[in-house]
Coordinates of N, CA and C in Angstrom, one line a residue:
X26 N 0.9 -1.2 0.0 CA 0.0 0.0 0.0 C 0.9 1.2 0.0
X27 N 0.5 2.2 -0.8 CA 1.3 3.4 -0.9 C 1.2 4.2 0.4
X28 N 2.3 4.8 0.9 CA 2.2 5.6 2.1 C 1.5 6.9 1.8
X29 N 0.9 7.5 2.9 CA 0.2 8.7 2.7 C 1.3 9.9 2.7
X30 N 1.2 10.7 1.7 CA 2.2 11.8 1.5 C 2.1 12.7 2.7
X31 N 3.2 13.2 3.1 CA 3.3 14.1 4.3 C 3.4 15.5 3.9
X32 N 2.5 16.4 4.4 CA 2.5 17.8 4.1 C 3.8 18.4 4.6
X33 N 4.4 19.4 3.8 CA 5.6 20.1 4.3 C 5.3 20.9 5.5
X34 N 6.2 21.0 6.4 CA 6.0 21.8 7.7 C 5.7 23.2 7.3
X35 N 4.8 23.8 8.1 CA 4.5 25.2 7.9 C 5.7 26.1 8.4
X36 N 6.0 27.1 7.6 CA 7.1 28.0 8.0 C 6.5 29.4 8.4
X37 N 6.7 29.8 9.6 CA 6.2 31.1 10.0 C 6.8 32.2 9.1
X38 N 5.9 33.2 8.8 CA 6.4 34.2 7.9 C 7.3 35.3 8.5
X39 N 8.5 34.8 8.9 CA 9.4 35.8 9.5 C 10.0 36.6 8.3
X40 N 10.0 37.9 8.4 CA 10.5 38.7 7.3 C 12.0 38.7 7.4
X41 N 12.6 37.9 6.5 CA 14.1 37.7 6.6 C 14.8 39.0 6.4
X42 N 14.4 39.8 5.4 CA 15.2 41.1 5.2 C 15.0 42.0 6.4
X43 N 13.8 42.1 6.9 CA 13.5 43.0 8.1 C 14.2 42.5 9.3
X44 N 14.4 41.2 9.4 CA 15.0 40.7 10.7 C 16.5 40.9 10.7
X45 N 17.1 41.2 9.6 CA 18.5 41.4 9.6 C 18.8 42.9 10.0
X46 N 19.9 43.0 10.7 CA 20.4 44.4 11.1 C 21.1 45.0 9.9
X47 N 20.5 46.0 9.3 CA 21.0 46.6 8.1 C 22.2 47.5 8.5
X48 N 23.4 47.3 7.8 CA 24.5 48.1 8.2 C 24.3 49.6 7.9
X49 N 23.5 49.9 6.9 CA 23.3 51.3 6.6 C 22.6 52.1 7.7
X50 N 21.7 51.5 8.4 CA 21.1 52.1 9.6 C 22.1 52.3 10.7
X51 N 22.9 51.4 10.9 CA 24.0 51.5 12.0 C 24.9 52.6 11.6
X52 N 25.3 52.7 10.4 CA 26.3 53.8 9.9 C 25.6 55.1 10.1
X53 N 24.4 55.3 9.6 CA 23.7 56.6 9.7 C 23.5 57.0 11.2
X54 N 23.1 56.0 12.0 CA 23.0 56.3 13.4 C 24.2 56.8 14.1
X55 N 25.3 56.1 13.9 CA 26.6 56.4 14.5 C 27.1 57.8 14.0
X56 N 26.9 58.0 12.7 CA 27.4 59.3 12.2 C 26.5 60.5 12.8
X57 N 25.2 60.3 12.9 CA 24.4 61.3 13.4 C 24.6 61.6 14.9
X58 N 24.9 60.5 15.6 CA 25.3 60.7 17.0 C 26.7 61.2 17.2
X59 N 27.6 60.9 16.4 CA 28.9 61.4 16.5 C 29.1 62.9 16.2
X60 N 28.2 63.4 15.3 CA 28.3 64.8 14.9 C 28.0 65.7 16.1
X61 N 26.9 65.5 16.9 CA 26.6 66.4 18.0 C 27.6 66.2 19.2
X62 N 28.2 64.9 19.3 CA 29.2 64.7 20.3 C 30.4 65.5 20.0
X63 N 30.9 65.5 18.7 CA 32.1 66.3 18.4 C 31.8 67.7 18.5
X64 N 30.6 68.2 18.1 CA 30.2 69.6 18.3 C 30.2 70.0 19.7
X65 N 29.8 69.1 20.6 CA 29.7 69.4 22.0 C 31.1 69.6 22.6
X66 N 32.1 68.9 22.1 CA 33.5 69.0 22.6 C 34.0 70.4 22.2
X67 N 33.6 70.8 21.0 CA 34.1 72.1 20.5 C 33.5 73.3 21.3
X68 N 32.1 73.2 21.5 CA 31.4 74.2 22.3 C 31.9 74.2 23.7
X69 N 32.3 73.1 24.3 CA 32.6 73.0 25.7 C 33.9 73.8 26.0
X70 N 34.8 74.0 25.0 CA 36.0 74.8 25.2 C 35.7 76.3 25.5
X71 N 34.6 76.8 24.9 CA 34.2 78.2 25.2 C 32.7 78.3 24.9
X72 N 31.9 77.9 25.8 CA 30.4 77.8 25.6 C 29.8 79.2 25.2
X73 N 30.4 80.3 25.7 CA 29.8 81.6 25.3 C 30.3 82.1 23.9
X74 N 31.3 81.5 23.4 CA 31.8 82.0 22.1 C 32.5 80.9 21.3
X75 N 31.8 79.9 20.9 CA 32.4 78.9 20.1 C 32.8 79.4 18.7
X76 N 33.5 78.6 17.9 CA 34.0 79.1 16.6 C 32.9 79.5 15.7
X77 N 31.8 78.9 15.7 CA 30.7 79.2 14.8 C 29.7 80.2 15.4
X78 N 30.0 80.9 16.4 CA 29.1 81.9 17.0 C 28.7 82.9 16.0
X79 N 29.6 83.3 15.1 CA 29.2 84.3 14.1 C 28.0 83.9 13.3
X80 N 28.0 82.6 12.8 CA 26.9 82.1 12.0 C 25.7 82.1 12.9
X81 N 25.8 81.7 14.1 CA 24.6 81.6 15.0 C 24.0 83.0 15.2
X82 N 24.9 84.0 15.4 CA 24.4 85.4 15.6 C 23.7 85.9 14.3
X83 N 24.3 85.6 13.1 CA 23.7 86.1 11.9 C 22.3 85.4 11.7
X84 N 22.2 84.1 12.0 CA 20.9 83.5 11.8 C 19.9 84.1 12.8
X85 N 20.3 84.3 14.0 CA 19.4 84.9 15.0 C 18.9 86.3 14.6
X86 N 19.7 87.0 13.9 CA 19.3 88.3 13.4 C 18.2 88.2 12.4
X87 N 18.3 87.2 11.6 CA 17.3 86.9 10.6 C 15.9 86.5 11.2
X88 N 16.0 86.0 12.4 CA 14.8 85.6 13.1 C 14.3 86.7 14.0
X89 N 14.6 88.0 13.6 CA 14.2 89.1 14.5 C 12.7 89.4 14.6
X90 N 11.9 89.0 13.6 CA 10.5 89.3 13.7 C 10.0 89.9 12.4
X91 N 8.7 90.5 12.5 CA 7.9 90.6 13.7 C 7.3 89.3 14.2
X92 N 7.3 89.1 15.5 CA 6.8 87.9 16.1 C 5.3 87.9 16.3
X93 N 4.6 87.8 15.3 CA 3.1 87.9 15.4 C 2.5 87.2 14.2
X94 N 1.2 87.0 14.2 CA 0.5 86.4 13.1 C 0.6 84.9 13.0
X95 N 0.6 84.4 11.8 CA 0.7 83.0 11.5 C 2.0 82.4 12.1
X96 N 3.1 83.0 11.9 CA 4.4 82.5 12.3 C 4.3 82.3 13.9
X97 N 3.8 83.2 14.5 CA 3.7 83.1 16.0 C 2.8 82.0 16.4
X98 N 1.7 81.8 15.7 CA 0.9 80.6 16.1 C 1.5 79.3 15.8
X99 N 2.2 79.2 14.7 CA 2.9 77.9 14.4 C 4.0 77.7 15.4
X100 N 4.8 78.7 15.7 CA 5.9 78.5 16.6 C 5.4 78.2 18.0
X101 N 4.3 78.8 18.4 CA 3.8 78.5 19.8 C 3.2 77.1 19.8
X102 N 2.6 76.6 18.7 CA 2.1 75.2 18.7 C 3.2 74.2 18.8
X103 N 4.3 74.5 18.0 CA 5.4 73.6 18.1 C 6.1 73.6 19.4
X104 N 6.2 74.8 20.1 CA 6.8 74.9 21.4 C 5.9 74.1 22.4
X105 N 4.6 74.1 22.3 CA 3.8 73.3 23.1 C 3.9 71.8 22.9
X106 N 4.0 71.5 21.6 CA 4.2 70.1 21.2 C 5.5 69.5 21.8
X107 N 6.5 70.3 21.8 CA 7.8 69.8 22.3 C 7.8 69.9 23.9
X108 N 6.8 70.6 24.5 CA 6.7 70.6 25.9 C 5.8 69.6 26.5
X109 N 4.6 70.0 26.8 CA 3.6 69.1 27.4 C 3.3 67.9 26.5
X110 N 3.0 68.2 25.2 CA 2.6 67.2 24.3 C 3.8 66.3 24.0
X111 N 5.0 66.8 24.2 CA 6.2 65.9 24.1 C 6.2 64.7 24.9
X112 N 5.4 64.8 26.0 CA 5.2 63.6 26.9 C 3.9 62.9 26.6
X113 N 2.9 63.7 26.3 CA 1.6 63.1 26.1 C 1.5 62.2 24.8
X114 N 2.1 62.6 23.8 CA 2.1 61.8 22.5 C 2.8 60.5 22.7
X115 N 4.0 60.4 23.2 CA 4.7 59.1 23.4 C 3.9 58.2 24.4
X116 N 3.3 58.8 25.4 CA 2.5 58.0 26.3 C 1.2 57.4 25.6
X117 N 0.6 58.3 24.8 CA -0.6 57.8 24.0 C -0.2 56.7 23.1
X118 N 0.9 56.8 22.4 CA 1.4 55.7 21.5 C 1.7 54.5 22.3
X119 N 2.3 54.6 23.5 CA 2.6 53.5 24.4 C 1.4 52.8 24.8
X120 N 0.4 53.5 25.2 CA -0.9 52.9 25.6 C -1.5 52.2 24.4
X121 N -1.5 52.8 23.2 CA -2.0 52.1 22.0 C -1.3 50.8 21.7
X122 N 0.0 50.8 21.8 CA 0.7 49.5 21.6 C 0.4 48.5 22.6
X123 N 0.3 48.9 23.9 CA -0.1 47.9 24.9 C -1.5 47.4 24.8
X124 N -2.4 48.2 24.4 CA -3.8 47.7 24.1 C -3.8 46.7 23.0
X125 N -3.0 46.9 22.0 CA -2.9 46.0 20.9 C -2.0 44.8 21.2
X126 N -1.5 44.7 22.4 CA -0.6 43.6 22.8 C 0.6 43.5 22.0
X127 N 1.1 44.6 21.6 CA 2.4 44.7 20.9 C 3.5 45.0 21.9
X128 N 3.9 44.0 22.7 CA 4.7 44.2 23.8 C 6.1 44.7 23.4
X129 N 6.7 44.0 22.3 CA 8.0 44.4 21.9 C 8.1 45.8 21.4
X130 N 7.1 46.2 20.6 CA 7.0 47.5 20.1 C 6.9 48.6 21.2
X131 N 6.1 48.3 22.2 CA 5.9 49.2 23.3 C 7.2 49.3 24.1
X132 N 7.9 48.2 24.3 CA 9.2 48.3 25.0 C 10.2 49.0 24.3
X133 N 10.2 48.8 22.9 CA 11.2 49.5 22.1 C 10.9 51.0 22.1
X134 N 9.6 51.4 22.0 CA 9.3 52.9 22.1 C 9.7 53.5 23.4
X135 N 9.3 52.8 24.5 CA 9.6 53.4 25.8 C 11.1 53.5 26.1
X136 N 11.8 52.4 25.8 CA 13.3 52.4 26.1 C 14.0 53.4 25.2
X137 N 13.8 53.4 23.9 CA 14.5 54.3 23.0 C 14.2 55.7 23.3
X138 N 12.9 56.1 23.7 CA 12.6 57.4 23.9 C 13.2 57.9 25.2
X139 N 13.3 57.1 26.3 CA 13.9 57.5 27.5 C 15.4 57.6 27.3
X140 N 16.0 56.7 26.7 CA 17.5 56.7 26.5 C 17.9 57.9 25.7
X141 N 17.1 58.2 24.6 CA 17.4 59.3 23.7 C 17.3 60.6 24.4
X142 N 16.2 60.8 25.2 CA 16.0 62.1 25.8 C 16.8 62.3 27.1
X143 N 16.9 61.3 27.9 CA 17.5 61.4 29.2 C 19.0 61.3 29.1
X144 N 19.5 60.2 28.5 CA 21.0 60.0 28.4 C 21.6 60.9 27.4
X145 N 21.1 60.8 26.2 CA 21.8 61.5 25.1 C 21.7 63.1 25.2
X146 N 20.4 63.5 25.2 CA 20.2 65.0 25.2 C 20.6 65.6 26.5
X147 N 20.1 65.1 27.6 CA 20.4 65.7 28.9 C 21.9 65.6 29.2
X148 N 22.5 64.5 28.8 CA 23.9 64.3 29.0 C 24.7 65.3 28.3
X149 N 24.4 65.6 27.0 CA 25.1 66.7 26.3 C 24.8 68.1 26.9
X150 N 23.6 68.3 27.4 CA 23.3 69.6 28.0 C 24.3 69.8 29.2
X151 N 24.4 68.8 30.0 CA 25.2 69.0 31.2 C 26.7 69.1 30.9
X152 N 27.0 68.4 29.8 CA 28.5 68.4 29.4 C 28.9 69.8 28.9
X153 N 28.0 70.5 28.2 CA 28.3 71.8 27.6 C 27.8 73.0 28.4
X154 N 26.5 73.0 28.8 CA 25.9 74.1 29.5 C 26.2 75.4 28.8
X155 N 25.7 75.5 27.6 CA 25.9 76.7 26.8 C 24.8 77.7 27.1
X156 N 25.2 79.0 27.2 CA 24.2 80.0 27.4 C 23.2 80.2 26.3
X157 N 22.0 80.5 26.6 CA 21.0 80.6 25.5 C 21.0 82.1 25.0
X158 N 20.4 82.3 23.8 CA 20.2 83.7 23.3 C 19.5 84.6 24.3
X159 N 19.8 85.8 24.2 CA 19.2 86.8 25.1 C 17.7 86.9 24.9
X160 N 16.9 87.1 25.9 CA 15.5 87.3 25.8 C 14.7 86.3 25.1
X161 N 14.8 85.0 25.5 CA 13.9 84.0 24.8 C 12.4 84.3 25.1
X162 N 11.6 84.0 24.1 CA 10.2 84.3 24.2 C 9.3 83.3 24.8
X163 N 9.9 82.2 25.2 CA 9.2 81.1 26.0 C 10.0 80.7 27.2
X164 N 9.4 80.0 28.1 CA 10.1 79.5 29.2 C 11.1 78.5 28.9
X165 N 12.3 78.6 29.3 CA 13.4 77.6 29.0 C 14.1 77.2 30.3
X166 N 14.8 76.1 30.2 CA 15.6 75.6 31.3 C 17.1 76.0 31.0
X167 N 18.0 75.4 31.8 CA 19.4 75.6 31.6 C 19.9 74.9 30.3
X168 N 21.0 75.4 29.8 CA 21.7 74.7 28.7 C 21.0 74.8 27.4
X169 N 21.6 75.6 26.5 CA 21.1 75.8 25.2 C 21.4 74.6 24.2
X170 N 22.6 74.0 24.5 CA 23.1 72.9 23.5 C 22.9 71.5 24.1
X171 N 22.3 70.6 23.4 CA 21.5 70.8 22.1 C 20.1 71.1 22.4
X172 N 19.3 71.4 21.3 CA 17.9 71.7 21.5 C 17.1 70.4 21.8
X173 N 16.5 70.4 23.0 CA 15.7 69.2 23.4 C 14.4 69.1 22.5
X174 N 13.8 70.2 22.1 CA 12.7 70.1 21.2 C 13.0 69.5 19.9
X175 N 14.1 70.0 19.3 CA 14.5 69.4 18.0 C 14.9 67.9 18.1
X176 N 15.6 67.6 19.2 CA 16.0 66.2 19.4 C 14.7 65.3 19.6
X177 N 13.8 65.8 20.5 CA 12.6 65.0 20.7 C 11.8 64.8 19.5
X178 N 11.7 65.8 18.6 CA 10.9 65.7 17.4 C 11.5 64.7 16.5
X179 N 12.8 64.8 16.3 CA 13.5 63.8 15.4 C 13.5 62.4 15.9
X180 N 13.6 62.3 17.2 CA 13.6 60.9 17.8 C 12.2 60.3 17.7
X181 N 11.2 61.1 17.9 CA 9.8 60.6 17.9 C 9.4 60.2 16.5
X182 N 9.7 61.0 15.5 CA 9.3 60.6 14.2 C 10.0 59.3 13.7
X183 N 11.2 59.1 14.1 CA 11.9 57.9 13.8 C 11.3 56.7 14.4
X184 N 10.9 56.8 15.7 CA 10.3 55.7 16.4 C 8.9 55.4 15.9
X185 N 8.2 56.4 15.6 CA 6.8 56.2 15.0 C 6.9 55.5 13.7
X186 N 7.9 55.9 12.9 CA 8.1 55.3 11.6 C 8.4 53.9 11.6
X187 N 9.2 53.5 12.6 CA 9.6 52.1 12.8 C 8.5 51.2 13.3
X188 N 7.7 51.7 14.3 CA 6.8 50.9 15.0 C 5.4 50.9 14.3
X189 N 5.0 52.0 13.7 CA 3.6 52.1 13.3 C 3.4 52.2 11.8
X190 N 4.5 52.6 11.1 CA 4.3 52.9 9.6 C 4.8 51.6 8.9
X191 N 4.0 51.0 8.0 CA 4.4 49.9 7.2 C 5.7 50.2 6.3
X192 N 6.5 49.3 6.1 CA 7.8 49.5 5.4 C 7.5 50.1 4.0
X193 N 6.4 49.6 3.4 CA 6.1 50.1 2.0 C 5.8 51.6 2.0
X194 N 5.4 52.2 3.1 CA 4.9 53.6 3.1 C 5.9 54.5 3.8
X195 N 7.1 54.0 4.2 CA 8.0 54.8 5.0 C 8.6 55.9 4.2
X196 N 8.7 55.7 2.9 CA 9.4 56.8 2.1 C 8.7 58.1 2.3
X197 N 7.3 58.1 2.1 CA 6.6 59.3 2.3 C 6.6 59.8 3.8
X198 N 6.7 58.9 4.7 CA 6.7 59.2 6.1 C 8.1 60.0 6.4
X199 N 9.2 59.5 5.9 CA 10.5 60.1 6.2 C 10.5 61.5 5.6
X200 N 9.9 61.8 4.4 CA 9.8 63.1 3.9 C 9.1 64.0 4.8
X201 N 7.9 63.6 5.2 CA 7.1 64.4 6.1 C 7.8 64.6 7.5
X202 N 8.4 63.6 8.0 CA 9.1 63.7 9.2 C 10.3 64.7 9.2
X203 N 11.0 64.7 8.1 CA 12.1 65.6 7.9 C 11.6 67.1 7.9
X204 N 10.5 67.3 7.2 CA 9.9 68.7 7.1 C 9.4 69.1 8.5
X205 N 8.8 68.2 9.3 CA 8.4 68.5 10.6 C 9.6 68.8 11.5
X206 N 10.6 68.1 11.4 CA 11.8 68.3 12.2 C 12.4 69.7 11.9
X207 N 12.5 70.0 10.6 CA 13.0 71.3 10.2 C 12.1 72.5 10.7
X208 N 10.8 72.2 10.7 CA 9.9 73.2 11.3 C 10.1 73.4 12.8
X209 N 10.4 72.4 13.5 CA 10.7 72.5 14.9 C 12.0 73.2 15.1
X210 N 13.0 73.0 14.3 CA 14.3 73.7 14.4 C 14.1 75.2 14.2
X211 N 13.3 75.5 13.1 CA 13.1 76.9 12.9 C 12.4 77.6 14.0
X212 N 11.4 76.9 14.6 CA 10.6 77.5 15.7 C 11.4 77.8 16.9
X213 N 12.4 77.0 17.2 CA 13.2 77.2 18.4 C 14.1 78.4 18.2
X214 N 14.6 78.7 17.0 CA 15.4 79.9 16.7 C 14.5 81.1 16.6
X215 N 13.4 80.9 16.0 CA 12.5 82.1 15.8 C 12.0 82.6 17.2
X216 N 11.8 81.7 18.1 CA 11.5 82.1 19.5 C 12.7 82.5 20.4
X217 N 13.8 82.5 19.7 CA 15.1 82.9 20.4 C 15.4 82.0 21.6
X218 N 14.9 80.8 21.6 CA 15.2 79.8 22.6 C 16.5 79.0 22.4
X219 N 17.0 79.0 21.2 CA 18.2 78.3 20.9 C 18.9 79.0 19.8
X220 N 20.2 78.7 19.7 CA 21.0 79.0 18.5 C 20.8 78.0 17.4
X221 N 21.1 78.4 16.2 CA 20.9 77.5 15.1 C 21.7 76.2 15.3
X222 N 23.0 76.3 15.7 CA 23.8 75.1 15.9 C 23.2 74.2 17.0
X223 N 22.5 74.7 18.0 CA 21.8 73.9 19.0 C 20.8 73.0 18.3
X224 N 20.0 73.6 17.4 CA 18.9 72.8 16.8 C 19.4 71.8 15.8
X225 N 20.5 72.1 15.1 CA 21.1 71.1 14.2 C 21.7 69.9 15.0
X226 N 22.4 70.2 16.1 CA 22.9 69.2 16.9 C 21.8 68.4 17.6
X227 N 20.7 69.0 18.0 CA 19.6 68.3 18.6 C 18.9 67.3 17.7
X228 N 18.6 67.8 16.5 CA 18.0 67.0 15.5 C 18.9 65.8 15.1
X229 N 20.2 66.0 15.0 CA 21.1 64.9 14.7 C 21.1 63.9 15.8
X230 N 21.2 64.4 17.1 CA 21.2 63.5 18.2 C 19.9 62.6 18.3
X231 N 18.8 63.3 18.1 CA 17.5 62.5 18.2 C 17.4 61.5 17.1
X232 N 17.7 61.9 15.9 CA 17.6 60.9 14.8 C 18.6 59.8 14.9
X233 N 19.8 60.1 15.4 CA 20.8 59.1 15.5 C 20.5 58.1 16.6
X234 N 20.0 58.6 17.7 CA 19.5 57.7 18.8 C 18.4 56.8 18.3
X235 N 17.5 57.3 17.6 CA 16.4 56.5 17.1 C 16.9 55.4 16.1
X236 N 17.8 55.8 15.2 CA 18.3 54.8 14.2 C 19.1 53.7 14.9
X237 N 19.9 54.1 15.9 CA 20.7 53.1 16.5 C 19.9 52.2 17.3
X238 N 18.8 52.7 18.0 CA 17.9 51.8 18.7 C 17.2 50.8 17.7
X239 N 16.8 51.3 16.5 CA 16.2 50.5 15.5 C 17.1 49.4 15.1
X240 N 18.4 49.7 14.8 CA 19.3 48.7 14.4 C 19.5 47.6 15.5
X241 N 19.6 48.0 16.7 CA 19.7 47.1 17.8 C 18.5 46.1 17.9
X242 N 17.3 46.7 17.8 CA 16.1 45.9 18.0 C 15.4 45.4 16.8
X243 N 16.1 45.5 15.6 CA 15.4 45.1 14.4 C 15.0 43.6 14.4
X244 N 15.8 42.7 14.8 CA 15.4 41.3 14.8 C 14.2 41.0 15.7
X245 N 14.2 41.6 16.9 CA 13.1 41.4 17.8 C 11.8 42.0 17.3
X246 N 11.9 43.1 16.7 CA 10.7 43.8 16.1 C 10.2 43.0 14.9
X247 N 11.1 42.4 14.1 CA 10.6 41.6 13.0 C 9.9 40.4 13.4
X248 N 10.5 39.7 14.4 CA 9.8 38.5 15.0 C 8.5 38.8 15.6
X249 N 8.4 39.9 16.3 CA 7.1 40.3 16.9 C 6.1 40.6 15.8
X250 N 6.5 41.3 14.7 CA 5.6 41.6 13.7 C 5.1 40.3 13.0
X251 N 6.0 39.3 12.8 CA 5.6 38.1 12.2 C 4.6 37.3 13.1
X252 N 4.8 37.3 14.4 CA 3.8 36.7 15.3 C 2.5 37.4 15.3
X253 N 2.5 38.7 15.2 CA 1.2 39.5 15.1 C 0.5 39.1 13.8
X254 N 1.2 39.0 12.7 CA 0.5 38.6 11.4 C 0.0 37.2 11.5
X255 N 0.7 36.3 12.2 CA 0.2 34.9 12.4 C -1.1 34.9 13.2
X256 N -1.2 35.7 14.2 CA -2.4 35.8 15.1 C -3.6 36.3 14.3
X257 N -3.3 37.4 13.5 CA -4.4 38.0 12.7 C -4.8 37.1 11.6
X258 N -3.9 36.4 11.0 CA -4.3 35.4 10.0 C -5.1 34.3 10.5
X259 N -4.7 33.8 11.7 CA -5.4 32.7 12.3 C -6.8 33.1 12.7
X260 N -7.0 34.4 13.1 CA -8.3 34.9 13.5 C -9.2 35.1 12.3
X261 N -8.7 35.5 11.2 CA -9.5 35.7 10.0 C -9.6 34.5 9.1
X262 N -8.7 33.5 9.3 CA -8.7 32.4 8.4 C -8.0 32.6 7.1
X263 N -7.2 33.6 7.1 CA -6.5 34.0 5.9 C -5.0 33.7 6.0
X264 N -4.5 33.3 7.1 CA -3.1 33.1 7.3 C -2.9 32.0 8.3
X265 N -1.7 32.0 8.8 CA -1.3 31.0 9.8 C -0.7 29.8 9.1
X266 N -0.6 28.7 9.8 CA 0.0 27.5 9.3 C -0.7 27.0 8.1
X267 N 0.0 26.3 7.1 CA -0.6 25.8 5.9 C -1.5 24.6 6.3
X268 N -2.7 24.5 5.7 CA -3.5 23.3 6.0 C -2.8 22.0 5.6
X269 N -3.1 21.0 6.3 CA -2.5 19.7 6.0 C -3.1 19.2 4.7
X270 N -2.2 18.6 3.9 CA -2.6 18.1 2.6 C -3.6 17.0 2.8
X271 N -4.6 16.9 2.0 CA -5.6 15.8 2.0 C -4.9 14.5 1.6
X272 N -5.2 13.4 2.4 CA -4.6 12.2 2.0 C -5.0 11.7 0.6
X273 N -4.1 11.1 0.0 CA -4.3 10.5 -1.4 C -5.1 9.3 -1.2
X274 N -6.3 9.2 -1.9 CA -7.1 7.9 -1.8 C -6.3 6.7 -2.3
X275 N -6.4 5.6 -1.6 CA -5.8 4.4 -2.0 C -6.8 3.5 -2.7
X276 N -6.5 3.0 -3.8 CA -7.4 2.2 -4.5 C -7.7 0.9 -3.7
X277 N -9.0 0.6 -3.8 CA -9.4 -0.6 -3.0 C -8.7 -1.9 -3.6
X278 N -8.3 -2.7 -2.7 CA -7.6 -3.9 -3.1 C -8.6 -4.9 -3.8
X279 N -8.1 -5.5 -4.9 CA -9.0 -6.5 -5.6 C -8.6 -7.9 -5.2
X280 N -9.6 -8.6 -4.7 CA -9.2 -10.0 -4.3 C -8.7 -10.8 -5.5
X281 N -7.6 -11.5 -5.2 CA -7.0 -12.4 -6.3 C -7.5 -13.8 -6.0
X282 N -8.1 -14.4 -7.0 CA -8.5 -15.8 -6.9 C -7.4 -16.8 -6.5
X283 N -7.6 -17.7 -5.6 CA -6.6 -18.6 -5.2 C -6.3 -19.6 -6.4
X284 N -5.0 -19.9 -6.4 CA -4.6 -20.8 -7.5 C -5.1 -22.2 -7.3
X285 N -5.5 -22.9 -8.3 CA -6.0 -24.3 -8.3 C -5.0 -25.3 -8.7

């Protein structure tokens, strides 16, 4: 009797390419983090008058005003976003991921956001302690270098792009994220809260921290996404393990007459 064919074992749809740590992300992250670190060492020698202070002064003079109308509204909204909403938005995203049982994504978001803002940004602030421009138009804390608002904006858009935006749509997201980060950088100088070099260093630090966290956690995030697709497929009947192949019918045996 012919044996019943065995169905091939089902293979979970682990995204092989996504699960690999891409060297380009690591390179970009290290370069972006290295730039503000090197800049911080330069500023630390003379925080009140670094070598590029002339460029910062010239840019600040262009941001002289008038500080009213549409520009004032946009800058105030961005200042608020980087302040109170800078905490509310990540917390809302964290709750969303926890409700959806995306534990790995939630841990990635929380860990990367805390490390980027507390260790990287605040560490550079305390290392340099650069004076801010005179007469800032909003409430500010100590240390002008780097811009926490610019760093937080760049870090947040990278983390959201990694966790919530499908890979096929990330191209458009990165374009919008870059424009948003530039707008935040402009608003900080327009409000005289930061020098131009502070915002450049902040954006680079935030983006670099996000990219480095992405590179470190890429395999875990890919495996978690694959498990999520498996669960959704099993729930809808459109995915999950391959159904077992139907057994091949065996022809009925024909009695052979006994020899005489």
